[in-house]
GROMACS .gro file of C-alpha atoms in nm:
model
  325
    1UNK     CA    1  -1.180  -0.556  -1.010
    2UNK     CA    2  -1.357  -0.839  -0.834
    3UNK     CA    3  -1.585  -0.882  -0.538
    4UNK     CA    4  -1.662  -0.624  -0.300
    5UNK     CA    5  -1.484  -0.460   0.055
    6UNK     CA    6  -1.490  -0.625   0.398
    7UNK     CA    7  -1.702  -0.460   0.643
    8UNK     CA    8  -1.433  -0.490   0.958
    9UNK     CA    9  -1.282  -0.153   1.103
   10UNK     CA   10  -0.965  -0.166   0.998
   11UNK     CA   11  -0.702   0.084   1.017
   12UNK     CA   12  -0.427   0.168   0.794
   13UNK     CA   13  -0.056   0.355   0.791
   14UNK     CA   14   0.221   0.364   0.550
   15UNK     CA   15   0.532   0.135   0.660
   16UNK     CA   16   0.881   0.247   0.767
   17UNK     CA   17   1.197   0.135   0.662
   18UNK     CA   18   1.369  -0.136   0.878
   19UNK     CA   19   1.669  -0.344   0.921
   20UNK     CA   20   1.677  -0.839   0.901
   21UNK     CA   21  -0.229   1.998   0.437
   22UNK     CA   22  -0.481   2.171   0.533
   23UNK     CA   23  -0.607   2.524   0.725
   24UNK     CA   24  -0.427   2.622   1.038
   25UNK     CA   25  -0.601   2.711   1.296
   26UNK     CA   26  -0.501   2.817   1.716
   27UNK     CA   27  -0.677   2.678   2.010
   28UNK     CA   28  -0.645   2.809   2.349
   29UNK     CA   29  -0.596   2.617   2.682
   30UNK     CA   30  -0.901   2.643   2.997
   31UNK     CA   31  -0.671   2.754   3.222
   32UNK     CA   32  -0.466   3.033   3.075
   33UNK     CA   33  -0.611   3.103   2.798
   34UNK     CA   34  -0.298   3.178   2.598
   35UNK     CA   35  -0.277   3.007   2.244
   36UNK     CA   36  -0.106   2.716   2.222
   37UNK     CA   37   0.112   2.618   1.909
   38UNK     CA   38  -0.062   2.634   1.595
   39UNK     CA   39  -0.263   2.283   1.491
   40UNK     CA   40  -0.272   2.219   1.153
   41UNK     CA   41  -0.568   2.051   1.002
   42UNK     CA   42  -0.559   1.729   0.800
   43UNK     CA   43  -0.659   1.730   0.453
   44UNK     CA   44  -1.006   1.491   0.464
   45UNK     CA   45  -1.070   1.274   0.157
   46UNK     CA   46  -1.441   1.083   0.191
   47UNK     CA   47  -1.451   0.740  -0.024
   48UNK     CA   48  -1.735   0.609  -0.080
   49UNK     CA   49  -1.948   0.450  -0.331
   50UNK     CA   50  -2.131   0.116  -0.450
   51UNK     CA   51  -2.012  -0.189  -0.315
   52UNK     CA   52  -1.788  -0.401  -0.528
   53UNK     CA   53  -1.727  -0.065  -0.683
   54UNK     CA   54  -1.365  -0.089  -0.533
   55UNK     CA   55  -1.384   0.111  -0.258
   56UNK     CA   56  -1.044  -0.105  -0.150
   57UNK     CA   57  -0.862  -0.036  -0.432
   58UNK     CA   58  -0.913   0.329  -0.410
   59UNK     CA   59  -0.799   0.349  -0.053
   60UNK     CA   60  -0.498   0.116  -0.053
   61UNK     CA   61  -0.422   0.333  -0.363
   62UNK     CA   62  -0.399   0.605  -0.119
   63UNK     CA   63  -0.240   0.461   0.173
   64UNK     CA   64   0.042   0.370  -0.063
   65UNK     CA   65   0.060   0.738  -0.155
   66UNK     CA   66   0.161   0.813   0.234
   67UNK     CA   67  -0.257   0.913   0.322
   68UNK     CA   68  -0.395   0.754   0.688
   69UNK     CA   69  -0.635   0.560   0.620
   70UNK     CA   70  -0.980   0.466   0.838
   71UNK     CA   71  -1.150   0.199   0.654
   72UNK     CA   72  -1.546   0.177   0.745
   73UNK     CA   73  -1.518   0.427   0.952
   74UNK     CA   74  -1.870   0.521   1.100
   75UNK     CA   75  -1.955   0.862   0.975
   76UNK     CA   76  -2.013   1.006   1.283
   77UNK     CA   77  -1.667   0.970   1.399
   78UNK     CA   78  -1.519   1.154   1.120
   79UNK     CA   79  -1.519   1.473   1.253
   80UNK     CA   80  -1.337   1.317   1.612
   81UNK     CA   81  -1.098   1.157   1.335
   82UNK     CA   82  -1.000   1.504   1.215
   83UNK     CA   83  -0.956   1.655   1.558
   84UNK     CA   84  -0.695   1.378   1.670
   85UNK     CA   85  -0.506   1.454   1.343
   86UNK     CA   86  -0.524   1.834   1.389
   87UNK     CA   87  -0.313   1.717   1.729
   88UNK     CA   88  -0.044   1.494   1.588
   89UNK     CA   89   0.155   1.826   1.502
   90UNK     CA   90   0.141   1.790   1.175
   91UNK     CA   91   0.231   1.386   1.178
   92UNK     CA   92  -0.127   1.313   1.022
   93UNK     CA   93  -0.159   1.565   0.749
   94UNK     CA   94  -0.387   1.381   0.517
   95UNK     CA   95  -0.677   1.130   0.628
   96UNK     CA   96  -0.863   0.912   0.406
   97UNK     CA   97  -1.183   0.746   0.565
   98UNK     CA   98  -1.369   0.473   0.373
   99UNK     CA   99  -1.757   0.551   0.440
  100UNK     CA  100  -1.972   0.234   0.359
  101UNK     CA  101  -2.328   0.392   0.399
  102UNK     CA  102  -2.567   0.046   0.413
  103UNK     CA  103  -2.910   0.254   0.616
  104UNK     CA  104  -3.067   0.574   0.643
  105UNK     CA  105  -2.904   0.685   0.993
  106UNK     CA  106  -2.551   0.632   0.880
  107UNK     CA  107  -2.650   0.860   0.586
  108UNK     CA  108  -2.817   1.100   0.818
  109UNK     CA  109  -2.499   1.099   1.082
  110UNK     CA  110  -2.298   1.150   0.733
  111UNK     CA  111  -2.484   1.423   0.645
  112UNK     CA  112  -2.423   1.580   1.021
  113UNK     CA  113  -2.061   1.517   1.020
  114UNK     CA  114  -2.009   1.719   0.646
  115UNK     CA  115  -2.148   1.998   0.774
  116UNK     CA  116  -1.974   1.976   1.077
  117UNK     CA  117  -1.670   2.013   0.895
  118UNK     CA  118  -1.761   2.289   0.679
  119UNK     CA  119  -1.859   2.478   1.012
  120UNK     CA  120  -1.502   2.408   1.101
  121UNK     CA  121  -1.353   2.534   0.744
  122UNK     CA  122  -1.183   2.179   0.668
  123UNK     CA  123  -1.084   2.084   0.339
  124UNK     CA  124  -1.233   1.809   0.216
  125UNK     CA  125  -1.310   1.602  -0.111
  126UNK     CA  126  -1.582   1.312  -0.166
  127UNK     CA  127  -1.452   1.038  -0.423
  128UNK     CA  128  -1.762   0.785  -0.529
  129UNK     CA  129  -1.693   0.492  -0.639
  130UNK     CA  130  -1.959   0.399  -0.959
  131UNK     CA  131  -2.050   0.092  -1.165
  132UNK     CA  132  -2.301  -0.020  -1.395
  133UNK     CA  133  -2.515  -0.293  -1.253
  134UNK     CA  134  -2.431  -0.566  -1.511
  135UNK     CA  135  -2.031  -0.487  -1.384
  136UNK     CA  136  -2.138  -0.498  -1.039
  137UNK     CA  137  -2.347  -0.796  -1.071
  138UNK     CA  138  -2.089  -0.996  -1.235
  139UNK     CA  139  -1.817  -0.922  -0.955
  140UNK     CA  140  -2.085  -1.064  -0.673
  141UNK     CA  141  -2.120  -1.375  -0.848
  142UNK     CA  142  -1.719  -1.393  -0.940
  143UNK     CA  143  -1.659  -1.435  -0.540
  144UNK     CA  144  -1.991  -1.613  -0.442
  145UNK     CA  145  -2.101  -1.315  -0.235
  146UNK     CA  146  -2.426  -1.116  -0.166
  147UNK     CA  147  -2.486  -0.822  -0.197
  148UNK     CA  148  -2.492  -0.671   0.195
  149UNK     CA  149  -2.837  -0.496   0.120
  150UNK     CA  150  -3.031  -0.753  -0.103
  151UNK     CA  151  -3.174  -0.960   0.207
  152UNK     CA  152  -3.372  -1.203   0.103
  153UNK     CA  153  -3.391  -1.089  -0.250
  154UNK     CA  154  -3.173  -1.109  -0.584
  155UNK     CA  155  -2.838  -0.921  -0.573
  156UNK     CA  156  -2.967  -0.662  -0.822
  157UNK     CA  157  -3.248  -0.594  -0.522
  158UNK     CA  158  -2.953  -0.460  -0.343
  159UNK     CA  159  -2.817  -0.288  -0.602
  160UNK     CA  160  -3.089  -0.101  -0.651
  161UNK     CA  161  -3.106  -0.009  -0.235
  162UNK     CA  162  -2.773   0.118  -0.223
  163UNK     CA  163  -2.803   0.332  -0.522
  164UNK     CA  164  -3.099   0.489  -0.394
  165UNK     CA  165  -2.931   0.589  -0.074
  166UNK     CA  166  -2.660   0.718  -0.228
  167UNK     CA  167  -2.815   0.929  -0.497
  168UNK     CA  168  -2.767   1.214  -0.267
  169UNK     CA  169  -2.446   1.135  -0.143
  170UNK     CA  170  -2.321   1.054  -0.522
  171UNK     CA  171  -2.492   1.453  -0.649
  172UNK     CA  172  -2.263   1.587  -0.371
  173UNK     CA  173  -1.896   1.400  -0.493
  174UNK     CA  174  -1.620   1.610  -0.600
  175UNK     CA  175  -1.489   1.332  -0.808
  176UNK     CA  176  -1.706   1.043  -0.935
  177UNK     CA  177  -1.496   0.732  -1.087
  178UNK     CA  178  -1.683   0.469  -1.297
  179UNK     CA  179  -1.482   0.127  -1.303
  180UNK     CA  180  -1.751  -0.028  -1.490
  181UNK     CA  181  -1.470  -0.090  -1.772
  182UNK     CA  182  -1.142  -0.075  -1.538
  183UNK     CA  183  -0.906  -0.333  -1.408
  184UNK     CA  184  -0.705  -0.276  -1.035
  185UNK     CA  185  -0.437  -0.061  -1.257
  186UNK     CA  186  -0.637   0.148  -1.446
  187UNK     CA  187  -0.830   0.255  -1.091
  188UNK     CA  188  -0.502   0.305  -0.939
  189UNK     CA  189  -0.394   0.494  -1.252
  190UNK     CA  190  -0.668   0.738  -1.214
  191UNK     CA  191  -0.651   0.814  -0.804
  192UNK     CA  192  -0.271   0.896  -0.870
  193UNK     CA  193  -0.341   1.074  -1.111
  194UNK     CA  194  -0.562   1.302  -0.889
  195UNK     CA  195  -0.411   1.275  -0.579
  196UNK     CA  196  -0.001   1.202  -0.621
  197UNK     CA  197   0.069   1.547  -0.746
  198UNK     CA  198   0.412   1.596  -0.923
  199UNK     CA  199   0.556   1.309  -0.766
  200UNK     CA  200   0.606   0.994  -0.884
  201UNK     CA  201   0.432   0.699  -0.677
  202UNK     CA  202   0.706   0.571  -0.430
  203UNK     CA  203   0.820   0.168  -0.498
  204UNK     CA  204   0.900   0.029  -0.172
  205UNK     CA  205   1.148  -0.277  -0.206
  206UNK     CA  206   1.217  -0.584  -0.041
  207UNK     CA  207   1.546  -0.759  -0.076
  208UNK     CA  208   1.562  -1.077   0.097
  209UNK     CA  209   1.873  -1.353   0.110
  210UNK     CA  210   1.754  -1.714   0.171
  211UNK     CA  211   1.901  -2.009   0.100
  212UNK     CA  212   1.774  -2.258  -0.188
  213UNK     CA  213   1.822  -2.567   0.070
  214UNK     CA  214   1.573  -2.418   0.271
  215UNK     CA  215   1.320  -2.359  -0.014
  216UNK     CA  216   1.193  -2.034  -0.234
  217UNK     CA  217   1.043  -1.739  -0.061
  218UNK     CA  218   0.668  -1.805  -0.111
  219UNK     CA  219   0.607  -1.433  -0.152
  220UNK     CA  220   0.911  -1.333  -0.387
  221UNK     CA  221   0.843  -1.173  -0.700
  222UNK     CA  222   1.172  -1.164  -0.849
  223UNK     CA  223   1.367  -1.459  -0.766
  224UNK     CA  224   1.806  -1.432  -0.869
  225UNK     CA  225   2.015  -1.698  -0.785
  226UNK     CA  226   2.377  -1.632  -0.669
  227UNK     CA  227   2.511  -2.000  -0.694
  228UNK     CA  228   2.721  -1.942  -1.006
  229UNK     CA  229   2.979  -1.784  -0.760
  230UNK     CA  230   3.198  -1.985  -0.624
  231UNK     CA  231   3.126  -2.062  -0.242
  232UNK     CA  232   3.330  -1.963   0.090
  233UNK     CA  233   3.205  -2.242   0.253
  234UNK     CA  234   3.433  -2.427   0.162
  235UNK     CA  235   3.711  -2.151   0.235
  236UNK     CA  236   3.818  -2.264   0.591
  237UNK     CA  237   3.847  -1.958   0.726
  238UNK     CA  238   3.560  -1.836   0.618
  239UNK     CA  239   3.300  -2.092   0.685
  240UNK     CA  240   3.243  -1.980   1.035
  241UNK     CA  241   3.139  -1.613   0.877
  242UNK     CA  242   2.846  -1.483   0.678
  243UNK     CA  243   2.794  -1.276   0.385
  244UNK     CA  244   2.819  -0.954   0.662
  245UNK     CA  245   3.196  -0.991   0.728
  246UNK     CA  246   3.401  -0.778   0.517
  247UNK     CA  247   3.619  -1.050   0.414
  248UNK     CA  248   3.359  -1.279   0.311
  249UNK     CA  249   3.238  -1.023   0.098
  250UNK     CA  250   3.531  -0.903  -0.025
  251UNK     CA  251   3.589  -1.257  -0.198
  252UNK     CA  252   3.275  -1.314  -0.307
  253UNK     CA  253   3.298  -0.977  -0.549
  254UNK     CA  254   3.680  -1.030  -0.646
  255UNK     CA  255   3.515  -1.356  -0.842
  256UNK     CA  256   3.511  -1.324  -1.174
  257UNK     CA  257   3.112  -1.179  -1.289
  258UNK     CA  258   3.057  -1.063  -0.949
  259UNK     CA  259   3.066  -0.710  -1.004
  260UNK     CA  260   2.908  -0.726  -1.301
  261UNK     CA  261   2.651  -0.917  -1.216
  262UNK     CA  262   2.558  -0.651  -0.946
  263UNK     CA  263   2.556  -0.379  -1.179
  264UNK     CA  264   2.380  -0.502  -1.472
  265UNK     CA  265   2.086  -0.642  -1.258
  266UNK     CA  266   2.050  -0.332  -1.067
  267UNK     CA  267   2.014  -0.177  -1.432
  268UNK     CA  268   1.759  -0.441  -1.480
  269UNK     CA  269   1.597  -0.330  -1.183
  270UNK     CA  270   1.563   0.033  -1.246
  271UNK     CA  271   1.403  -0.062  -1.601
  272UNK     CA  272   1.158  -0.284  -1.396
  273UNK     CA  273   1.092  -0.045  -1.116
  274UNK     CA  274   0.961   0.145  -1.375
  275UNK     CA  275   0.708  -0.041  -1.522
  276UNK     CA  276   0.585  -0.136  -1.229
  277UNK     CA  277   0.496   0.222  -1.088
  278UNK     CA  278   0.330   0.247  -1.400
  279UNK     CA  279   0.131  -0.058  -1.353
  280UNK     CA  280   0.035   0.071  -1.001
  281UNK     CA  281   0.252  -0.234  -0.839
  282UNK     CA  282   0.407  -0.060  -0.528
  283UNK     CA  283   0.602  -0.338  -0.375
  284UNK     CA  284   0.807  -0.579  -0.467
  285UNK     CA  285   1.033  -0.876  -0.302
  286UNK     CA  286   1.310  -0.943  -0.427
  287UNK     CA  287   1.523  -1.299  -0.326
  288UNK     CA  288   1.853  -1.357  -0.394
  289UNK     CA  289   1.984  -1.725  -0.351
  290UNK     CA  290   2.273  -1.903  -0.263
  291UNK     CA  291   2.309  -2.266  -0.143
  292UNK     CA  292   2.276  -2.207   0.254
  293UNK     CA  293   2.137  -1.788   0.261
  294UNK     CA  294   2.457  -1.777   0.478
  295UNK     CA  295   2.777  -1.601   0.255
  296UNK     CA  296   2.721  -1.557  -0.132
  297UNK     CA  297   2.355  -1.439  -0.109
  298UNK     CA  298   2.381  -1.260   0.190
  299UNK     CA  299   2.661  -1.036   0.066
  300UNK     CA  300   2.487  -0.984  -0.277
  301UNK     CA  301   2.193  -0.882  -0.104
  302UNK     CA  302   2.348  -0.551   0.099
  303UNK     CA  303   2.509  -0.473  -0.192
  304UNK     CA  304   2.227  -0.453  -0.387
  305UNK     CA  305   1.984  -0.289  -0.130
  306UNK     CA  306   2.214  -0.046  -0.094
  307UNK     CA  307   2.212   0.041  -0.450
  308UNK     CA  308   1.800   0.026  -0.504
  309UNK     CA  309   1.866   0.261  -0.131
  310UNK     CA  310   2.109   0.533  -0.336
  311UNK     CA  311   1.840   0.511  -0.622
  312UNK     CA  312   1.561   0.657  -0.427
  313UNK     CA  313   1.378   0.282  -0.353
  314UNK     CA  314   1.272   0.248  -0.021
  315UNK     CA  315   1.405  -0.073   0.070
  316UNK     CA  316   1.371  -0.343   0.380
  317UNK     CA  317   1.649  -0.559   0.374
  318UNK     CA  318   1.568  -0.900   0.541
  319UNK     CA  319   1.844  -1.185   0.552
  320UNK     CA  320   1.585  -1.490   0.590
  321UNK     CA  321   1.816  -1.831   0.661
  322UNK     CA  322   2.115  -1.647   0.769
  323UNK     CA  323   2.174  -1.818   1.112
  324UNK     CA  324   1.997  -2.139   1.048
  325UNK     CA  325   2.342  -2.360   1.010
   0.00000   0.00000   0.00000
C-alpha cells in the first residue's frame, strides 16, 4: 500500500472483449400517467476513508469485479448518480462512488444525500477505509506527498483533521477495513471476499503476437518465444501470408513440438491463472514471439487465445507487428 488517491474525477467501467441489484420501483410519465417499465435500482456501495488508506485499491478492486465506478465523486451528486443508473434498464446494476470528504460542507451534503437515499429505499453499504497513523504517515513520506489537509503544518496535523471529520462518517460504516498491516493483495483479498459472492474473480487475458526484430512488448508479463519452429518465411509460397491463413497455420502445427507445445503451455497457463486470481492480479499480457510477429507467432497466438477463450478467460487478442513487413 503506498501513497494516497488522486483527487481528479475520474470515471470508471469494466472493459469488453475485442478483436487486433437492487429494489424495483415504477415511475409514471407527466403526460399519461400510465407506468412505464419497471426501473430497477442500482445497488450503491459508499468508499470512503483516510487518505493513503487505499481508497484506490478498494475501488479498482471493485471495478474489476464488473461494479461502475465514480471516483471523487462529490457527495451531493450521488443521489443524481443513482437515478441515471435506475434508467440504464438494468445496464448499471451496481455503482461504487469513491467519497473523499476533505471540509465540513462536503460532509454536510454527504450527510443530505444518505438520507436522501434512505427516503428513496436504496440499498446501500459504506466501506471505510482505516489506518493507524504511524502506517499512514509512513506511506506520505514513501511518495514525497502531503497530506491534502495538513496546510501549513506536519502531515500528522492532517491526519488528525481528517479523522476528526470522519469520526461520524466512520460510526456509520457497514464495513470498516484496517490496512494498517496489509499489502495491495491482502486488501483486494478482503473486498472479494465481501463483495464477489460465489464467483470466482474473472482473469481477463491478453494475448499478443509481436515480432522479436521489432523488440519485447514493454507491458508483457509472460513473454514465450515461438522461434524454435521452423519458419514459413522462407516457404515461397507462403511468405506473402501470415500466421491467419489456414495454410500457414496448418504447417506451422504439423512441425514436430508444435502441438505440444500448445497444449502443455496452456496447462501452464491454467496453473498460473490460478495463482494469480488468488493474488488479486486480474490481468495479464501474454506475448508470443517469432522472428517478424508475421506467421509462427501469429498462428500460435489464435490458437492459444482460443483455448484461454474455451477455458472461461476473457481474452483480447492483439497481433502487434503483423503488417509491418
Amino acid at each position: 500500500m503506498t501513497g494516497h488517491e488522486q483527487d481528479a474525477p475520474d470515471t470508471h467501467a469494466g472493459t469488453d472483449r475485442t478483436d487486433g441489484a437492487g429494489q424495483v420501483s415504477t415511475a409514471s410519465t407527466p403526460e399519461t400517467g400510465d407506468a412505464t417499465a419497471p426501473a430497477v435500482i442500482p445497488e450503491l456501495v459508499i468508499i470512503s476513508g483516510m487518505s493513503g488508506a487505499g481508497r484506490s485499491t478498494a475501488a479498482k478492486c471493485l471495478e474489476d469485479l464488473g461494479w461502475f465506478v465514480v471516483d471523487n465523486l462529490p457527495p451531493a451528486l450521488i443521489p443524481t448518480m443513482v437515478e441515471l443508473g435506475a434508467r440504464s434498464q438494468g445496464n448499471v446494476a451496481r455503482i461504487a462512488v469513491v467519497v473523499d470528504v476533505r471540509g465540513r460542507r462536503f460532509f454536510d451534503n454527504l450527510r443530505e444525500s444518505l438520507a436522501d437515499l434512505a427516503a428513496k429505499h436504496v440499498t446501500r453499504r459504506i466501506v471505510f477505509l482505516e489506518s493507524s497513523d504511524d502506517a499512514l504517515v509512513r506511506r506520505f513520506e514513501s511518495v514525497r506527498r502531503p497530506h491534502p489537509l495538513q496546510g501549513d503544518g506536519r502531515i500528522v496535523d492532517g491526519i488528525a483533521a481528517e479523522r476528526d471529520l470522519l469520526r461520524e462518517l466512520r460510526g456509520d460504516a457497514d464495513l470498516v477495513i484496517d490496512t494498517s498491516s496489509l499489502n495491495v493483495h491482502e486488501l483486494r483479498a478482503k473486498m472479494d471476499a465481501q463483495f464477489a459472492g460465489d464467483q470466482e474473480p474473472e482473469l481477463r487475458a491478453t494475448v499478443m503476437s509481436f515480432g522479436y526484430k521489432y523488440g519485447l512488448p514493454v507491458d508483457a508479463d509472460l513473454v514465450v518465444d515461438c522461434r524454435f519452429l521452423p519458419n514459413p518465411h522462407w516457404v515461397p509460397e507462403l511468405r506473402p501470408f501470415t500466421g491467419l491463413n489456414e495454410e500457414v497455420s496448418a504447417y506451422v502445427f504439423d512441425q514436430p513440438g508444435a502441438k505440444e507445445f500448445l497444449n502443455q503451455y496452456t496447462e501452464l497457463l491454467q496453473l498460473i491463472a490460478a495463482g494469480y486470481r488468488r493474488e488479486g492480479k486480474r490481468y495479464v499480457t501474454i506475448a508470443v514471439g517469432c522472428t517478424g510477429g508475421k506467421h509462427r507467432s501469429v498462428a500460435m497466438s489464435e490458437k492459444l487465445s482460443a483455448r484461454l477463450a474455451a477455458e472461461g478467460i476473457e481474452t483480447v487478442l492483439v497481433h502487434r507487428d503483423m503488417g509491418r513487413e
